[in-house]
């Protein structure tokens, strides 16, 4: 058996390659012609680009998201718009914790490929940054301490958030599901269960509202797109994949949950969006995910939101982009108050 910490590029013996195991529990193999030297596998390329992006950005200019204008806009929003935004932030904050729980408890322990585990480590760090951002946004917008506590405990206090969280937690704790099924499920978490919420905040951006929230949403959505891309890449390398029918079941289930969340439990009509078009958009995103996984479309619908073209799942090179331009539009020139920064000393 090959050492579990051996990098893919050092494996030159074909017999060793065949014995390379992804999960000791399920006997899943990543043995693939893409892994043979001197060609770099997609896994290594994606992991190394992610590492480069994360390592370079903190060393550059201070990273800030200016929220000063958001405070003014927040006060001018309708009560139902504030309600919607606060509940979406509550979902985001809760979901990042669940994603990290899955990374720690399942994927990082099951996956024995060095480059993949490296990527999961970076993903964990990125999710923590997202959580810090959501906490700051909530603290900035919500002044009542009891309301903040309610939002920070969304899984226990909000049935609409709990239903989505329970679906993701099921896949974290599922001892019967294969790695292939669970990697599809968490691709759906990051690619589908976040999609409508991301779109709703970009809708606010289109209306010229909440620029700090919109910019942080841009950064986060690109990160989640990267995580979803990597899940699809891992799936493509699997020898023993779940059937197309099983994958469709998982994806359709995620679609129904997200549609219910944004058209019934927390309807986007609260911020002036069309619920029917939101349903269609979620189906469009699901179709893109099915294609990325190597299967055919399920819903066969068009993207109804032109403003979402740049962050849909069809982008395949998220890891090559610097996530946003932190110095554009004077975002670096404001005082540090009411801003999010990653250069704190510890």
Coordinates of C-alpha atoms in Angstrom, one line a residue:
X1 CA 0.0 0.0 0.0
X2 CA 1.3 3.4 -0.9
X3 CA 1.9 5.8 2.0
X4 CA -1.2 7.9 2.5
X5 CA 1.0 11.1 2.5
X6 CA 2.7 10.4 -0.8
X7 CA 2.1 13.2 -3.4
X8 CA 0.6 12.1 -6.7
X9 CA 3.5 13.3 -8.7
X10 CA 6.0 11.0 -7.0
X11 CA 4.1 7.8 -7.9
X12 CA 5.7 6.3 -11.0
X13 CA 5.0 2.6 -10.6
X14 CA 1.7 1.7 -12.4
X15 CA 1.0 -1.1 -9.9
X16 CA 1.4 1.5 -7.1
X17 CA -1.0 3.8 -9.0
X18 CA -3.7 1.1 -9.1
X19 CA -3.4 0.6 -5.3
X20 CA -3.8 4.3 -4.6
X21 CA -6.9 4.6 -2.5
X22 CA -9.1 7.7 -1.8
X23 CA -11.0 6.2 1.1
X24 CA -10.1 3.2 3.2
X25 CA -13.7 2.9 4.1
X26 CA -15.1 2.6 0.6
X27 CA -12.1 1.5 -1.5
X28 CA -12.5 4.4 -3.9
X29 CA -9.6 5.0 -6.3
X30 CA -8.3 8.1 -7.9
X31 CA -6.0 6.1 -10.2
X32 CA -6.2 7.9 -13.5
X33 CA -4.0 8.7 -16.5
X34 CA -4.1 12.3 -15.5
X35 CA -2.1 11.4 -12.4
X36 CA 1.0 10.1 -14.2
X37 CA 4.1 12.3 -14.4
X38 CA 5.1 14.6 -15.9
X39 CA 1.6 15.8 -16.5
X40 CA 0.0 17.6 -13.5
X41 CA -3.4 16.3 -12.5
X42 CA -6.3 18.7 -12.3
X43 CA -6.4 18.1 -8.6
X44 CA -2.8 19.4 -8.2
X45 CA -3.3 22.4 -10.5
X46 CA -6.5 23.5 -8.6
X47 CA -5.0 23.0 -5.2
X48 CA -1.8 24.8 -6.1
X49 CA -3.6 27.8 -7.7
X50 CA -5.8 28.0 -4.6
X51 CA -2.7 28.0 -2.3
X52 CA -1.1 30.7 -4.4
X53 CA -4.2 32.9 -4.4
X54 CA -4.6 32.6 -0.6
X55 CA -0.9 33.1 0.1
X56 CA -0.5 36.1 -2.1
X57 CA -3.5 38.2 -1.2
X58 CA -2.8 38.7 2.5
X59 CA 0.7 39.7 1.6
X60 CA -0.6 42.5 -0.6
X61 CA -2.7 45.5 0.3
X62 CA -4.8 45.4 3.4
X63 CA -8.1 43.6 2.6
X64 CA -11.1 45.7 3.6
X65 CA -14.8 45.8 2.8
X66 CA -16.2 49.2 3.5
X67 CA -19.6 49.1 5.2
X68 CA -20.1 52.8 5.9
X69 CA -22.6 53.3 3.0
X70 CA -24.4 50.1 4.0
X71 CA -25.4 51.6 7.3
X72 CA -27.1 54.5 5.6
X73 CA -28.8 52.2 3.1
X74 CA -29.9 49.8 5.8
X75 CA -31.8 52.6 7.6
X76 CA -33.6 53.4 4.3
X77 CA -34.6 49.9 3.5
X78 CA -38.2 48.7 4.0
X79 CA -38.8 46.5 7.0
X80 CA -39.4 43.4 4.8
X81 CA -36.1 44.0 3.0
X82 CA -34.2 44.2 6.3
X83 CA -35.9 41.1 7.4
X84 CA -34.9 39.2 4.2
X85 CA -31.3 40.3 4.4
X86 CA -30.8 39.5 8.0
X87 CA -32.3 36.0 7.5
X88 CA -30.1 35.3 4.5
X89 CA -27.0 36.3 6.6
X90 CA -28.2 34.0 9.3
X91 CA -28.3 31.1 6.9
X92 CA -24.9 31.9 5.5
X93 CA -23.3 32.0 9.0
X94 CA -24.9 28.7 10.0
X95 CA -24.1 26.9 6.7
X96 CA -20.3 27.7 6.7
X97 CA -20.0 26.0 10.1
X98 CA -21.7 22.9 8.7
X99 CA -19.4 22.8 5.6
X100 CA -16.4 23.0 7.9
X101 CA -17.8 20.2 10.2
X102 CA -18.0 18.0 7.2
X103 CA -14.5 18.8 6.1
X104 CA -13.1 18.0 9.5
X105 CA -15.2 15.0 10.4
X106 CA -15.5 13.3 7.0
X107 CA -13.6 14.5 3.9
X108 CA -10.3 15.3 5.5
X109 CA -10.2 12.0 7.3
X110 CA -11.4 9.9 4.4
X111 CA -9.5 11.4 1.5
X112 CA -5.8 10.3 1.5
X113 CA -4.6 12.2 -1.5
X114 CA -2.1 14.9 -0.4
X115 CA -3.2 17.5 -2.8
X116 CA -6.8 17.1 -2.1
X117 CA -6.3 17.3 1.6
X118 CA -4.3 20.4 1.0
X119 CA -7.2 21.9 -0.8
X120 CA -9.6 21.0 2.0
X121 CA -7.3 22.8 4.5
X122 CA -7.5 25.9 2.4
X123 CA -11.3 25.6 2.0
X124 CA -11.6 25.3 5.8
X125 CA -9.6 28.6 6.2
X126 CA -11.7 30.3 3.5
X127 CA -15.0 29.3 5.2
X128 CA -13.7 30.7 8.5
X129 CA -13.1 34.1 6.7
X130 CA -16.7 33.9 5.4
X131 CA -18.0 33.3 8.9
X132 CA -16.1 36.3 10.2
X133 CA -17.5 38.4 7.4
X134 CA -21.1 37.4 8.1
X135 CA -20.6 38.0 11.8
X136 CA -19.4 41.5 11.1
X137 CA -22.2 42.2 8.7
X138 CA -24.8 41.1 11.3
X139 CA -23.1 43.1 14.0
X140 CA -23.1 46.2 11.7
X141 CA -26.7 46.0 10.6
X142 CA -28.4 44.6 13.7
X143 CA -28.1 46.8 16.7
X144 CA -30.5 44.9 19.0
X145 CA -28.5 42.3 21.0
X146 CA -31.5 39.9 21.3
X147 CA -32.1 40.0 17.6
X148 CA -28.5 39.3 16.9
X149 CA -28.5 36.3 19.2
X150 CA -31.6 35.0 17.4
X151 CA -29.9 35.3 14.1
X152 CA -26.6 33.7 15.2
X153 CA -28.6 30.7 16.4
X154 CA -30.5 30.4 13.2
X155 CA -30.5 26.6 13.1
X156 CA -32.3 26.4 16.4
X157 CA -34.5 29.5 16.0
X158 CA -35.5 29.6 12.3
X159 CA -37.3 26.6 10.8
X160 CA -36.6 27.7 7.3
X161 CA -32.8 27.7 8.0
X162 CA -33.1 24.5 10.0
X163 CA -34.5 22.6 7.1
X164 CA -31.6 23.4 4.9
X165 CA -29.1 22.8 7.6
X166 CA -30.7 19.4 8.4
X167 CA -30.2 18.3 4.8
X168 CA -26.5 19.2 4.9
X169 CA -26.1 17.7 8.3
X170 CA -27.7 14.5 7.1
X171 CA -25.0 14.0 4.6
X172 CA -22.3 14.8 7.1
X173 CA -23.5 12.1 9.5
X174 CA -24.6 9.5 6.9
X175 CA -22.6 6.4 7.6
X176 CA -24.1 4.4 4.7
X177 CA -23.7 6.9 1.8
X178 CA -20.6 6.6 -0.3
X179 CA -18.0 9.3 -0.7
X180 CA -19.3 9.8 -4.2
X181 CA -22.8 10.5 -3.0
X182 CA -21.6 12.8 -0.3
X183 CA -19.3 14.8 -2.5
X184 CA -22.2 15.4 -4.8
X185 CA -24.4 16.4 -1.9
X186 CA -21.8 19.0 -0.7
X187 CA -21.3 20.2 -4.3
X188 CA -25.1 20.8 -4.1
X189 CA -24.8 22.6 -0.8
X190 CA -22.2 25.1 -2.1
X191 CA -23.5 25.2 -5.7
X192 CA -27.3 25.1 -5.2
X193 CA -28.3 25.8 -1.6
X194 CA -26.3 29.1 -1.7
X195 CA -27.3 30.0 -5.2
X196 CA -30.6 31.8 -4.6
X197 CA -29.3 33.7 -1.6
X198 CA -26.3 34.9 -3.6
X199 CA -28.6 35.9 -6.5
X200 CA -30.9 37.9 -4.1
X201 CA -27.9 40.0 -2.8
X202 CA -26.7 40.6 -6.4
X203 CA -30.2 41.8 -7.1
X204 CA -29.7 44.4 -4.4
X205 CA -26.5 45.4 -6.0
X206 CA -28.3 45.9 -9.3
X207 CA -30.6 48.3 -7.5
X208 CA -27.6 50.2 -6.2
X209 CA -28.1 49.1 -2.6
X210 CA -25.7 47.8 0.1
X211 CA -22.4 48.1 -1.7
X212 CA -20.4 46.5 1.1
X213 CA -22.7 43.5 1.4
X214 CA -22.7 43.2 -2.4
X215 CA -18.9 43.2 -2.6
X216 CA -18.5 40.7 0.2
X217 CA -21.1 38.6 -1.6
X218 CA -19.0 38.7 -4.8
X219 CA -15.9 37.5 -2.9
X220 CA -17.8 34.7 -1.1
X221 CA -19.7 33.5 -4.2
X222 CA -16.5 33.1 -6.2
X223 CA -15.0 31.1 -3.3
X224 CA -18.0 28.8 -3.1
X225 CA -17.8 28.4 -6.9
X226 CA -14.2 27.3 -6.5
X227 CA -15.2 24.8 -3.8
X228 CA -18.0 23.4 -6.0
X229 CA -15.5 23.1 -8.9
X230 CA -13.2 21.1 -6.7
X231 CA -16.0 18.8 -5.6
X232 CA -16.9 18.1 -9.2
X233 CA -13.2 17.5 -10.0
X234 CA -13.0 14.9 -7.2
X235 CA -16.1 13.3 -8.4
X236 CA -14.8 13.0 -12.0
X237 CA -11.7 11.1 -10.7
X238 CA -13.7 8.5 -8.9
X239 CA -13.7 5.0 -10.3
X240 CA -16.8 3.8 -8.5
X241 CA -19.3 6.6 -9.0
X242 CA -23.0 6.6 -7.9
X243 CA -25.4 6.2 -10.8
X244 CA -26.7 9.1 -12.8
X245 CA -30.2 8.4 -11.3
X246 CA -28.8 8.6 -7.8
X247 CA -27.0 11.9 -8.6
X248 CA -30.2 13.3 -10.0
X249 CA -32.1 12.4 -6.9
X250 CA -29.6 14.3 -4.7
X251 CA -29.6 17.3 -7.0
X252 CA -33.3 17.5 -7.4
X253 CA -33.8 17.2 -3.6
X254 CA -31.4 20.2 -3.1
X255 CA -33.3 22.2 -5.7
X256 CA -36.6 21.7 -4.1
X257 CA -35.3 22.7 -0.7
X258 CA -33.7 25.9 -2.1
X259 CA -36.8 26.7 -4.1
X260 CA -39.0 26.3 -1.0
X261 CA -36.6 28.5 1.1
X262 CA -36.7 31.4 -1.3
X263 CA -40.2 31.3 -2.6
X264 CA -42.2 30.2 0.4
X265 CA -40.3 30.3 3.7
X266 CA -38.3 33.5 2.9
X267 CA -39.8 34.6 -0.4
X268 CA -37.7 36.9 -2.6
X269 CA -40.7 39.0 -3.3
X270 CA -39.8 40.7 0.0
X271 CA -37.1 42.5 -1.9
X272 CA -39.0 42.9 -5.2
X273 CA -37.8 39.7 -7.0
X274 CA -40.0 37.4 -9.0
X275 CA -40.4 34.0 -7.2
X276 CA -41.1 32.1 -10.4
X277 CA -37.9 33.4 -12.0
X278 CA -36.0 32.5 -8.9
X279 CA -37.3 28.9 -9.1
X280 CA -36.1 28.8 -12.7
X281 CA -32.7 30.3 -11.8
X282 CA -32.1 27.6 -9.2
X283 CA -33.0 24.9 -11.8
X284 CA -30.6 26.5 -14.2
X285 CA -27.8 26.4 -11.6
X286 CA -28.6 22.7 -11.0
X287 CA -28.3 21.9 -14.7
X288 CA -24.9 23.6 -14.8
X289 CA -23.9 21.4 -11.8
X290 CA -25.1 18.3 -13.5
X291 CA -23.0 19.1 -16.5
X292 CA -19.9 19.7 -14.4
X293 CA -20.5 16.3 -12.8
X294 CA -20.5 14.7 -16.3
X295 CA -24.2 14.1 -16.7
X296 CA -27.0 15.6 -18.7
X297 CA -29.3 18.5 -17.8
X298 CA -32.4 17.8 -15.7
X299 CA -34.5 20.9 -16.1
X300 CA -33.3 22.4 -19.4
X301 CA -34.1 26.0 -18.6
X302 CA -32.3 29.2 -19.4
X303 CA -30.8 31.7 -17.0
X304 CA -33.6 34.2 -16.3
X305 CA -31.2 36.6 -14.5
X306 CA -28.8 38.4 -16.8
X307 CA -27.1 40.0 -13.8
X308 CA -26.0 36.6 -12.6
X309 CA -24.1 35.5 -15.7
X310 CA -20.7 36.3 -14.2
X311 CA -21.1 34.2 -11.1
X312 CA -23.0 31.1 -12.4
X313 CA -21.5 27.7 -12.3
X314 CA -20.4 27.9 -15.9
X315 CA -17.2 29.8 -14.8
X316 CA -14.4 27.2 -14.7
X317 CA -11.5 29.4 -13.9
X318 CA -12.4 31.0 -10.6
X319 CA -9.1 30.0 -9.1
X320 CA -7.2 32.0 -11.6
X321 CA -8.9 35.3 -10.7
X322 CA -8.0 37.6 -7.8
X323 CA -11.3 37.7 -6.0
X324 CA -12.4 41.2 -6.5
X325 CA -10.3 44.4 -6.5
X326 CA -10.1 45.5 -2.9
X327 CA -8.8 48.9 -3.8
X328 CA -11.3 49.8 -6.4
X329 CA -14.0 52.4 -5.9
X330 CA -12.1 53.9 -2.9
X331 CA -12.8 51.0 -0.7
X332 CA -9.3 51.2 0.8
X333 CA -9.5 54.9 1.4
X334 CA -12.1 55.1 4.2
X335 CA -11.4 54.9 7.9
X336 CA -11.2 51.5 9.5
X337 CA -14.5 52.0 11.4
X338 CA -17.3 50.0 9.8
X339 CA -15.0 48.0 7.6
X340 CA -13.9 44.3 7.5
X341 CA -10.2 43.7 7.5
X342 CA -8.0 40.6 7.5
X343 CA -4.8 42.2 8.8
X344 CA -5.5 42.1 12.5
X345 CA -2.6 41.2 14.8
X346 CA -3.1 38.2 17.1

